[in-house]
Coordinates of C-alpha atoms in Angstrom, one line a residue:
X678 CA 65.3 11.6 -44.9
X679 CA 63.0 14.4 -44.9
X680 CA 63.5 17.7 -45.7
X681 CA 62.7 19.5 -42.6
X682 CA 63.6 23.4 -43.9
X683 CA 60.0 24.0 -44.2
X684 CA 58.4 21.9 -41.3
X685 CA 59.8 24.6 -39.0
X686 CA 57.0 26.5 -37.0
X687 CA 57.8 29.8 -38.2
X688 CA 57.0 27.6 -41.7
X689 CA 53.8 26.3 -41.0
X690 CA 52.6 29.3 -38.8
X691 CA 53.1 31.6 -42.4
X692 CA 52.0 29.2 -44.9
X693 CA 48.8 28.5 -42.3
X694 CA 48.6 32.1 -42.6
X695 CA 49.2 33.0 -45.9
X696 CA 46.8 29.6 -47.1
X697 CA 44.0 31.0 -45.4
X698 CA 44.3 34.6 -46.6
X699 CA 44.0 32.7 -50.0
X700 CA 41.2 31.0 -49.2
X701 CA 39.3 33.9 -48.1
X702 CA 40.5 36.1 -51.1
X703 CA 39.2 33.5 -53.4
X704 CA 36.0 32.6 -51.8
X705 CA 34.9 37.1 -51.4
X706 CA 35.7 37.1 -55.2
X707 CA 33.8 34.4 -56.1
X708 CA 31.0 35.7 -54.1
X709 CA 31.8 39.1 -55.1
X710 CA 31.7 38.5 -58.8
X711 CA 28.7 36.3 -59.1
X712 CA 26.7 38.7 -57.4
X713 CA 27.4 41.4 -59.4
X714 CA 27.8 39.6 -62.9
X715 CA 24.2 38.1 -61.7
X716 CA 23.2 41.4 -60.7
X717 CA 24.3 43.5 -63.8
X718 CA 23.3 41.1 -66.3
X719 CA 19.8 41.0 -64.4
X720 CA 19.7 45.2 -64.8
X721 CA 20.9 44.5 -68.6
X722 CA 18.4 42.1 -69.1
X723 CA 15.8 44.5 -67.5
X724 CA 16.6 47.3 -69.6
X725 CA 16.7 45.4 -73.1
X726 CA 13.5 43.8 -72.4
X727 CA 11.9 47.5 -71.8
X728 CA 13.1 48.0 -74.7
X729 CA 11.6 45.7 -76.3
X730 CA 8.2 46.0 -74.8
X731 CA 7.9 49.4 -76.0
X732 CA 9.0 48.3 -79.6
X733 CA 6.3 45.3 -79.0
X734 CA 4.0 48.3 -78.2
X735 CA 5.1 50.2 -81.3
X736 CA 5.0 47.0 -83.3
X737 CA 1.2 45.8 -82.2
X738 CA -0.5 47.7 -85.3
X739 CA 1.9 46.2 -88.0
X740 CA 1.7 42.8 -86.5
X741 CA -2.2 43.3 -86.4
X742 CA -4.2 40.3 -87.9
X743 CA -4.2 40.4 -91.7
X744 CA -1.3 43.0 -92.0
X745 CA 1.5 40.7 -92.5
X746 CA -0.5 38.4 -94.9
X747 CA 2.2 39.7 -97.6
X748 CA 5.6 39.2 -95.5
X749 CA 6.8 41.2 -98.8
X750 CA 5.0 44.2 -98.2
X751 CA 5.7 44.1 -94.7
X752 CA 9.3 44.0 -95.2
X753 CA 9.2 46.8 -97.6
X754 CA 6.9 48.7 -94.9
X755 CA 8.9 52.0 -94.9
X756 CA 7.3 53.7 -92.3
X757 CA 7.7 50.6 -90.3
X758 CA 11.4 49.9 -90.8
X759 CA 12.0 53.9 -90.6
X760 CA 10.3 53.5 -87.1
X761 CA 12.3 50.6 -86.1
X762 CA 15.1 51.6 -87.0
X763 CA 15.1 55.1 -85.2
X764 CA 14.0 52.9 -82.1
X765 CA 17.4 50.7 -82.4
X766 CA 19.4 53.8 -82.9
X767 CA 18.0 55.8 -79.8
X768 CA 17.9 52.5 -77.4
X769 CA 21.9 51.2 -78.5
X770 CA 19.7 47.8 -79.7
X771 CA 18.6 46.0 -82.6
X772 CA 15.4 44.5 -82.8
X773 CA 14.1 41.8 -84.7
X774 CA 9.7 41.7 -85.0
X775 CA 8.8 38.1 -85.7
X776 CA 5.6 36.4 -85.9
X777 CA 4.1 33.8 -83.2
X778 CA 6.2 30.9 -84.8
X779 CA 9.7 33.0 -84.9
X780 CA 10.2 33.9 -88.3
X781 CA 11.8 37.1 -88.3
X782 CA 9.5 39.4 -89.8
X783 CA 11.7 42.6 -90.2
X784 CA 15.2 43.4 -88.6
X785 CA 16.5 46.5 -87.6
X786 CA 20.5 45.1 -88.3
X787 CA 21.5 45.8 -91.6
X788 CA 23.5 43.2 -91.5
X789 CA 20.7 40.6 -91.0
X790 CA 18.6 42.2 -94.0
X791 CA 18.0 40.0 -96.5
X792 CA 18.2 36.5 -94.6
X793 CA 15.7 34.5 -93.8
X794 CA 15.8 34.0 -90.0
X795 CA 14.0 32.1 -87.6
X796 CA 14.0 31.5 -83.6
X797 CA 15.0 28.8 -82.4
X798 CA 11.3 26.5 -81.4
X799 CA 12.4 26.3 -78.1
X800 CA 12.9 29.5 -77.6
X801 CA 10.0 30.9 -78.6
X802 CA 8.2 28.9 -77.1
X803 CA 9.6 30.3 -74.3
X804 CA 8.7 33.2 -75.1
X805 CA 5.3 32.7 -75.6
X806 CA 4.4 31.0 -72.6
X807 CA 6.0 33.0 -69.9
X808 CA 5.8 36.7 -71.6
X809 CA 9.7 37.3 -71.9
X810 CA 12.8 34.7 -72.5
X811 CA 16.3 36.1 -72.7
X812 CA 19.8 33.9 -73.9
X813 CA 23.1 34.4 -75.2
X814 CA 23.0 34.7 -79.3
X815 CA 25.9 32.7 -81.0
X816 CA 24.0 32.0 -84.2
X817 CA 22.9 35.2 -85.9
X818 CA 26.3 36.9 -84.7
X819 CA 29.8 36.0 -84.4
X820 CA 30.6 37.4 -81.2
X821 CA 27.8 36.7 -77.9
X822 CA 25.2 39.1 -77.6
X823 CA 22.1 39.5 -74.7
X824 CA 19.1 38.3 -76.3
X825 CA 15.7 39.4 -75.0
X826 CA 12.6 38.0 -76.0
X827 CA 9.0 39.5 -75.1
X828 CA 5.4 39.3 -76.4
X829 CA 3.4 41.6 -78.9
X830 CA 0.1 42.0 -77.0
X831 CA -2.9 43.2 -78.7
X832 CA -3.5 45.9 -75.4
X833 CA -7.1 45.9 -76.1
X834 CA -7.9 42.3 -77.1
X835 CA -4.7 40.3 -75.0
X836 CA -4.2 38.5 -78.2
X837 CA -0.6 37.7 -78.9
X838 CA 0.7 39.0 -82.3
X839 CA 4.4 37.9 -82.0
X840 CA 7.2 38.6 -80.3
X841 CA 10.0 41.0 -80.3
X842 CA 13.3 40.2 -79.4
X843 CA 16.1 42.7 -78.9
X844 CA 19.6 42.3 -79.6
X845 CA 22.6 43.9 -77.5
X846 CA 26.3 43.5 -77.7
X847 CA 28.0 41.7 -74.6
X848 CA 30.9 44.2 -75.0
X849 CA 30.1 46.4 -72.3
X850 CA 29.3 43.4 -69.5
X851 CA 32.5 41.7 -70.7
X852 CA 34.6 44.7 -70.3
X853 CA 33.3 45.0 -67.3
X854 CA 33.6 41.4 -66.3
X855 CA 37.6 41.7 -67.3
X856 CA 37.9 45.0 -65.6
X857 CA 36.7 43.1 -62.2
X858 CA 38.8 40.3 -62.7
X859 CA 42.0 42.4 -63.4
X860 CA 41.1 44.5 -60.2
X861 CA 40.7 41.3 -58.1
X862 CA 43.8 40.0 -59.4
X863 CA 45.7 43.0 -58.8
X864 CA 44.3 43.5 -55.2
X865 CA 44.6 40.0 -54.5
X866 CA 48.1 39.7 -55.0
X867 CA 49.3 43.1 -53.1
X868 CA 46.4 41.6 -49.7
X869 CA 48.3 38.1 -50.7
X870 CA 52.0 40.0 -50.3
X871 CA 50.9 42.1 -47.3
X872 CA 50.0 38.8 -45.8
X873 CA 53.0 37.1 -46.4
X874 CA 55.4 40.2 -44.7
X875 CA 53.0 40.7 -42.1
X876 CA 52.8 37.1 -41.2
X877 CA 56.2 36.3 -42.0
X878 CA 57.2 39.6 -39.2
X879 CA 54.7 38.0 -36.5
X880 CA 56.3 34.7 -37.0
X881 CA 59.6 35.5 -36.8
X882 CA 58.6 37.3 -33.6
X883 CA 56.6 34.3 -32.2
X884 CA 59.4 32.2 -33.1
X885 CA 62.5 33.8 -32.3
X886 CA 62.4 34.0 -28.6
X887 CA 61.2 29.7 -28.4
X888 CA 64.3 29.3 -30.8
X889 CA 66.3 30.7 -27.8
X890 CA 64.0 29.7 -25.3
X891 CA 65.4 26.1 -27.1
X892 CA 69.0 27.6 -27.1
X893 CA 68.7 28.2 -23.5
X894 CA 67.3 24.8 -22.4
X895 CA 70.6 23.0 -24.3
X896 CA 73.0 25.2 -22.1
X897 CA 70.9 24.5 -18.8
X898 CA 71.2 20.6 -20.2
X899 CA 75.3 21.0 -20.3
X900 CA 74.9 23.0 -16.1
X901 CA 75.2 26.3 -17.4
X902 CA 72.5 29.0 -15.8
X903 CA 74.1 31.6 -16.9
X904 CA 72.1 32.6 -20.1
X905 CA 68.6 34.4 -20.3
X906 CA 66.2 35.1 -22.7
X907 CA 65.6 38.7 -23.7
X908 CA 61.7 40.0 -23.4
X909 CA 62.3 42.3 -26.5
X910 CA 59.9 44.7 -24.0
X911 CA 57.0 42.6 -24.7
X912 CA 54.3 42.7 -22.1
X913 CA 52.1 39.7 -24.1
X914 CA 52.1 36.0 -23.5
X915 CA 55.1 35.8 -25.2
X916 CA 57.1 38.4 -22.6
X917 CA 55.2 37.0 -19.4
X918 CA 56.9 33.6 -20.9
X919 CA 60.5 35.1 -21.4
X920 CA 60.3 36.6 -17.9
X921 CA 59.0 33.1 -16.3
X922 CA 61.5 31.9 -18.5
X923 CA 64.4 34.2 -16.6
X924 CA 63.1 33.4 -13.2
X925 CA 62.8 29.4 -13.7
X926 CA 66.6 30.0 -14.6
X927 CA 67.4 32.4 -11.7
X928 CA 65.7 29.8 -9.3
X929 CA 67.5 27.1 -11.1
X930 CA 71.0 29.0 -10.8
X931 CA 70.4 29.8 -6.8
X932 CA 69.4 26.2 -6.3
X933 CA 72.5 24.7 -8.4
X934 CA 74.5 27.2 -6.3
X935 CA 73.3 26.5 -2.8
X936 CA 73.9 22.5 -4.0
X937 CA 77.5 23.6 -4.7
X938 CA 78.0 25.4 -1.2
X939 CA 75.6 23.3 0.8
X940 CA 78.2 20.1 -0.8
X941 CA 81.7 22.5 0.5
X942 CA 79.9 23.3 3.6
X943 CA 79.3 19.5 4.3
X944 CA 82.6 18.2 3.4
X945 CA 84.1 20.9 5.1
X946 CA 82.0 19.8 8.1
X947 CA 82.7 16.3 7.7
X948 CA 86.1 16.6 7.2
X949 CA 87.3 18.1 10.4
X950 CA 86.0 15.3 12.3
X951 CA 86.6 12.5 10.2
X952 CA 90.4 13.7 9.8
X953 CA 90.4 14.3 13.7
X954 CA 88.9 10.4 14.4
X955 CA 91.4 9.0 11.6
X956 CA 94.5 10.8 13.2
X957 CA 93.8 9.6 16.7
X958 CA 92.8 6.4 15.4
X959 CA 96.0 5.7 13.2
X960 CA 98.1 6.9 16.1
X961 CA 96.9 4.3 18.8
X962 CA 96.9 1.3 16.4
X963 CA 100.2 2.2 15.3
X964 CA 101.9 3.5 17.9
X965 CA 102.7 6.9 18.1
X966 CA 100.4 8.0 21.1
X967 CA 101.1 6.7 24.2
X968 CA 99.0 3.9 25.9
X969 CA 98.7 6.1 28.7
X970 CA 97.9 8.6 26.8
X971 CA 95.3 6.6 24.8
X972 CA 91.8 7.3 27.1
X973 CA 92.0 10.8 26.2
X974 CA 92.4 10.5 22.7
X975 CA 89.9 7.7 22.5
X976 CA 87.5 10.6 24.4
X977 CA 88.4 12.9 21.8
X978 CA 87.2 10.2 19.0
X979 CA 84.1 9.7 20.9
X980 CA 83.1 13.4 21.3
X981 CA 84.1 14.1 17.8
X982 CA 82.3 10.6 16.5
X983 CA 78.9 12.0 18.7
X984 CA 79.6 15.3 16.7
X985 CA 79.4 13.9 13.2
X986 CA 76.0 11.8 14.7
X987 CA 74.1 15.2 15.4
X988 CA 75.4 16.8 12.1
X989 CA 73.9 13.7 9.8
X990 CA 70.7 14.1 12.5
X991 CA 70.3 17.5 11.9
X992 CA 70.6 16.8 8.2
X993 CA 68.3 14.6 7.9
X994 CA 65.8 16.5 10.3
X995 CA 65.8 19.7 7.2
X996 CA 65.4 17.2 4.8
X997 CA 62.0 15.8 6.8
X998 CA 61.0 19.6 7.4
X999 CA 61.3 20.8 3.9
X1000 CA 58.5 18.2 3.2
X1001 CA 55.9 19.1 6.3
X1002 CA 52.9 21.0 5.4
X1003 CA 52.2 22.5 8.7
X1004 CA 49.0 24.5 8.1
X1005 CA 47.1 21.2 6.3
X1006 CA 45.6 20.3 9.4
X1007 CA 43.8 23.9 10.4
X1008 CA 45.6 22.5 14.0
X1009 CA 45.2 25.5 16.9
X1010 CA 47.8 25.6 20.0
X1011 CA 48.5 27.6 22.7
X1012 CA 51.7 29.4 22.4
X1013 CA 52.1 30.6 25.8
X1014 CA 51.9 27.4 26.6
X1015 CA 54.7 26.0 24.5
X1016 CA 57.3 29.0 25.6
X1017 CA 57.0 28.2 28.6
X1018 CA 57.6 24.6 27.8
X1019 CA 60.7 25.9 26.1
X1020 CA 61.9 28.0 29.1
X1021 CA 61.7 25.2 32.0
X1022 CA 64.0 22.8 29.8
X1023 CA 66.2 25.2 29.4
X1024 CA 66.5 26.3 32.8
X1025 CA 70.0 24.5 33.5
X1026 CA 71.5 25.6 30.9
X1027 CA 70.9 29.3 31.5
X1028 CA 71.7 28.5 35.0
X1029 CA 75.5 27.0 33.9
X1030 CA 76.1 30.5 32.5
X1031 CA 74.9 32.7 35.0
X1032 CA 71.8 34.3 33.0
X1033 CA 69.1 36.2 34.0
X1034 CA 65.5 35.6 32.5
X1035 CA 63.1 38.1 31.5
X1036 CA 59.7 36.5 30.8
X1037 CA 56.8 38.2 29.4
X1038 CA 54.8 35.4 28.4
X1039 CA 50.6 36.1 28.8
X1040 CA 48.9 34.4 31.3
X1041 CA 45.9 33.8 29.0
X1042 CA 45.9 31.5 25.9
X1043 CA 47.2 32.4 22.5
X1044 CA 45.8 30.0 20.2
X1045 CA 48.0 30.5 17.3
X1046 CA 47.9 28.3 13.4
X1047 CA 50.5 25.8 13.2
X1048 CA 52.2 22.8 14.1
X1049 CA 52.6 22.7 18.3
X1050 CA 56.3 20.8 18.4
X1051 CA 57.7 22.8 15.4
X1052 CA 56.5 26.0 17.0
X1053 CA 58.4 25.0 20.1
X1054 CA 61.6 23.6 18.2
X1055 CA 61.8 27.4 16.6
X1056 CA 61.7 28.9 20.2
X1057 CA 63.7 26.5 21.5
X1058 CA 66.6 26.7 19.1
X1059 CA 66.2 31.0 19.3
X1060 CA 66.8 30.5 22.8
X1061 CA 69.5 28.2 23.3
X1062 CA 71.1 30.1 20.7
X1063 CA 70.6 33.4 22.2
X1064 CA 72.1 31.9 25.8
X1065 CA 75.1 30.2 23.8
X1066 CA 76.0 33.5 22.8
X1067 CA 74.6 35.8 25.4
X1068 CA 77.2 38.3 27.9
X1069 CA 77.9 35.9 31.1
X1070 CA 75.7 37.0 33.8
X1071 CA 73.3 38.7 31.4
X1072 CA 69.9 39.0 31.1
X1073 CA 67.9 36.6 28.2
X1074 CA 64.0 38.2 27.5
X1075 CA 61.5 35.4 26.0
X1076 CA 58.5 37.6 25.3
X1077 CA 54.9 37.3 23.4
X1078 CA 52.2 39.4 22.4
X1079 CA 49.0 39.7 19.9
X1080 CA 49.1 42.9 17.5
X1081 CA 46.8 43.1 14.2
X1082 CA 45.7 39.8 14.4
X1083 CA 49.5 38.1 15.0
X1084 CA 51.2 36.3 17.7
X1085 CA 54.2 38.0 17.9
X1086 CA 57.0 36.2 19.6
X1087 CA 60.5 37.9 20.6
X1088 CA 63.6 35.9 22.0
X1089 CA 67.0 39.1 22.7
X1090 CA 70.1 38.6 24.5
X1091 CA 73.2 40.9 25.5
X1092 CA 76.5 40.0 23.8
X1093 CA 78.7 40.9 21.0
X1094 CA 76.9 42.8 18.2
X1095 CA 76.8 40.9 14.6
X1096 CA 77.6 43.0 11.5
X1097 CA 75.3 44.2 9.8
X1098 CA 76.6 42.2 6.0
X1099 CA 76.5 39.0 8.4
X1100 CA 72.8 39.2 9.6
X1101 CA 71.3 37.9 6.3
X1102 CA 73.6 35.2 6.1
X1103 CA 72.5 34.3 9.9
X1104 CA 69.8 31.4 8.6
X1105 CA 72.4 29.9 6.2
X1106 CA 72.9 26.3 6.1
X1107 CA 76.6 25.5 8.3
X1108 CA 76.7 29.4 8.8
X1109 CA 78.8 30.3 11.5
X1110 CA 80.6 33.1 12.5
X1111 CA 84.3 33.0 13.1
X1112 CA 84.1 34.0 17.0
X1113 CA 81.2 31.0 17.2
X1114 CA 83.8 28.7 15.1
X1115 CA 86.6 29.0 18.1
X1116 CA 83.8 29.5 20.7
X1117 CA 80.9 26.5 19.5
X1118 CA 82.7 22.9 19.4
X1119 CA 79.9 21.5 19.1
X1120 CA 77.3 23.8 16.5
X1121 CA 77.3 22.5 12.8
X1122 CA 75.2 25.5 11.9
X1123 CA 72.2 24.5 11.1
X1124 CA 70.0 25.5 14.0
X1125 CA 68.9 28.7 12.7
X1126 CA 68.3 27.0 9.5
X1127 CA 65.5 25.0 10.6
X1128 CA 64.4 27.7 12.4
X1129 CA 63.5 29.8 9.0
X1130 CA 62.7 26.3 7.2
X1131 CA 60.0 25.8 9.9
X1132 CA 58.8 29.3 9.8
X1133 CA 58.7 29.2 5.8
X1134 CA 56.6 26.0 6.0
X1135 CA 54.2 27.9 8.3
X1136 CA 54.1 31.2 5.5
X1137 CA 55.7 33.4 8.2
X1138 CA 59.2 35.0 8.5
X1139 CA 62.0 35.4 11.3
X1140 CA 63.3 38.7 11.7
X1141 CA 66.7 39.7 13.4
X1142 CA 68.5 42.9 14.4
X1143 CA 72.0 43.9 16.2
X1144 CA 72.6 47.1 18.0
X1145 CA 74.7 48.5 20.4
X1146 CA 75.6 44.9 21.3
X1147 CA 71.9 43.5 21.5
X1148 CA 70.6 41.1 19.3
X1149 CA 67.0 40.8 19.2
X1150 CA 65.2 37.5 16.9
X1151 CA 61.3 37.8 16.4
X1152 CA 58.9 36.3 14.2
X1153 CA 55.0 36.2 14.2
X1154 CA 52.2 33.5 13.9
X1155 CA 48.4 33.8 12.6
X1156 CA 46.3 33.9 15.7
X1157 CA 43.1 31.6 15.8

């Protein structure tokens, strides 16, 4: 099984980070020290082969033709060596004056006195065929030196006489080579541990709130909304996901607790018909009600039985609404039209309860956005249940106007006044009122509940207010 401590994102995200980091660190220092090993040893090289032109220079009348026919003499030139020598002391270099084929002629190194030396062929070749040649010495010397070689030129004649080549310790260019590396080193590794705590902070940041984003989706698993994910006042991707987070869960806790009441409303709806129908039924087959008696039981089943039909219609008529996109279509209608419609079916039952109508319906068009039979369900429903509830021998007001570009339609009625805490809970699925429960035999409370479903599905909102014992409903449509 594999070990999965470090395959973690928090894991991968620092090593990702802290790899790269290296990578970079090690590719500026490889670029940064080429260039200026390159570049130093270039100015070294430079300024030893000066050197050595002017000792060329100095050299061109010793090395004249004839002069060093006796390498003796020439060896025991004192004026020569004396100059030479002063030369190597001033410039930090030794010098070695050798003749076309490399023999060393005369060196300015004690150390070297008394040898017989000779340049490498190759090398002074070199030499002689560009003008200047310059290599790392590990045969004259135990430790490196720069080696610079460069021609003696006759100024006057261009003849070559021989060449010079000057000597210089590496010492300097190493110590400076190991005092870069130590430096890169040293900065390296505090970049290297900045980058590990820096990364291993933004991880642990980045991280921390999926771990109980993670935490959080194992509880909603097991039905518990409870929990929510804290934002840590972030106002990044990572907070405008914690607070997405928090309102997926809210949505998810309203909707598992409107399943919960809208599962007691139902059975509390369904009961109280199915127990009555059971009752009455048990008692005929069995006995207990008398058969003269039994006609107006059996009405009783048949009323409650037509009951329990219009509560599984109306069910089923949210479930179809919730799933109707009204405003597809681009569809126009005329809403005077439709309230009108609404008022002449009505008529007889405002008539049973002795109510007055107040109509203030346009005579013109109002061509309003929507779906035409929905439209006229919502005013139908606000006024049936406006006249259900309405003062006996009161007066009902259907009205409609256009203001700001909105068809605004208004259904009020004279009656008891609702409480202000009740009015929001008004469009609540099997919300009734206990006056409406004693009152309304046959509501199952879901009439103003597809009136705000069907207003929701058209982008619009139903308003309601009580006062003073009138209760006024209104909501608005976009006009054509």
């Amino acid at each position: 099984m594999k070990d999965r401590r470090f395959q973690g994102l928090y894991w991968r995200q620092l090593f990702v980070t802290a790899g790269m980091v290296l990578l970079t660190l090690c590719l500026l220092g490889v670029s940064f020290f080429s260039l200026s090993y390159n570049y130093a040893r270039s100015r070294e090289v430079e300024e030893i082969a000066a050197k050595a032109r002017v000792m060329g220079q100095l050299s061109v009348s010793y090395l004249e033709s004839g002069r060093y026919l006796d390498i003796e003499e020439l060896r025991n030139s004192e004026d020569f060596q004396r100059l030479a020598t002063f030369a190597a002391v001033v410039s930090d270099v030794q010098f070695l004056i050798c003749d076309p084929e490399g023999h060393v002629l005369l060196t300015t190194d004690e150390t070297l006195q008394g040898r017989t030396i000779t340049i490498p062929e190759a090398t002074t070749r070199r030499v002689m065929k560009r003008g200047m040649a310059f290599w790392r010495d590990e045969q004259m010397y135990d430790e490196h030196r720069f080696a610079v070689g460069v021609q003696a030129v006759n100024p006057e004649t261009q003849e070559v006489l021989g060449e010079v080549v000057a000597l210089s310790p590496t010492a300097s260019l190493d110590t400076m080579w190991g005092g870069f590396i130590g430096l890169f080193f040293m900065t390296a590794f505090v970049v290297l541990m900045i980058a590990f705590m820096a990364s291993s902070v933004t991880a642990m940041r980045q991280v921390k709130p999926i771990r109980e984003m993670v935490e959080a989706t194992r509880h909603f698993a097991d039905g518990d909304f409870d929990i929510r994910m804290n934002d840590y006042g972030r106002t990044d991707e990572v907070g405008e996901l914690a607070a997405s987070f928090n309102a997926m869960a809210e949505t998810l806790q309203q909707t598992e607790r409107q399943r919960r009441e809208f599962i007691a409303n139902i059975s509390h709806e369904l009961k109280t018909p199915m127990t009555t129908i059971a009752g009455y039924t048990d008692g005929i087959l069995d006995g207990t009600i008398p058969p003269e008696n039994e006609r107006q039981y059996l009405q009783i089943i048949a009323e409650e039985s037509r009951r329990l039909s219009r509560l599984v219609r109306r069910m089923l008529d949210v479930s179809q609404l919730q799933a109707i996109d009204p405003l597809r279509s681009g569809a126009h209608f005329d809403l005077s039209e439709s309230m009108r419609r609404v008022l002449i079916s009505m008529e007889k039952k405002i008539t049973d309860r002795n109510l007055d109508v107040e109509a203030d319906i346009p005579d013109g068009p109002i061509l309003v956005l929507g779906d035409n039979d929905l439209i006229t369900q919502v005013i139908y429903n606000l006024l049936e249940n406006a006249a259900k509830f309405a003062r006996e021998g009161s007066t009902l007001y259907l009205g409609g106007a256009v203001r700001d570009g909105k068809a605004r339609v208004i259904v009020r009625n004279i009656g008891d006044t609702i409480p202000a805490e009740e009015l929001p809970l008004l469009f609540e699925r099997f919300h009734k009122s206990d006056k409406s429960r004693s009152e309304d035999k046959d509501g199952v409370g879901l009439g103003l509940y597809i009136v705000k479903t069907i207003l929701e599905q058209h982008k619009e909102k139903i308003h309601v207010a009580s006062e003073n014992g009138v209760t006024e409903f209104s909501f608005s449509l976009t006009t054509k």
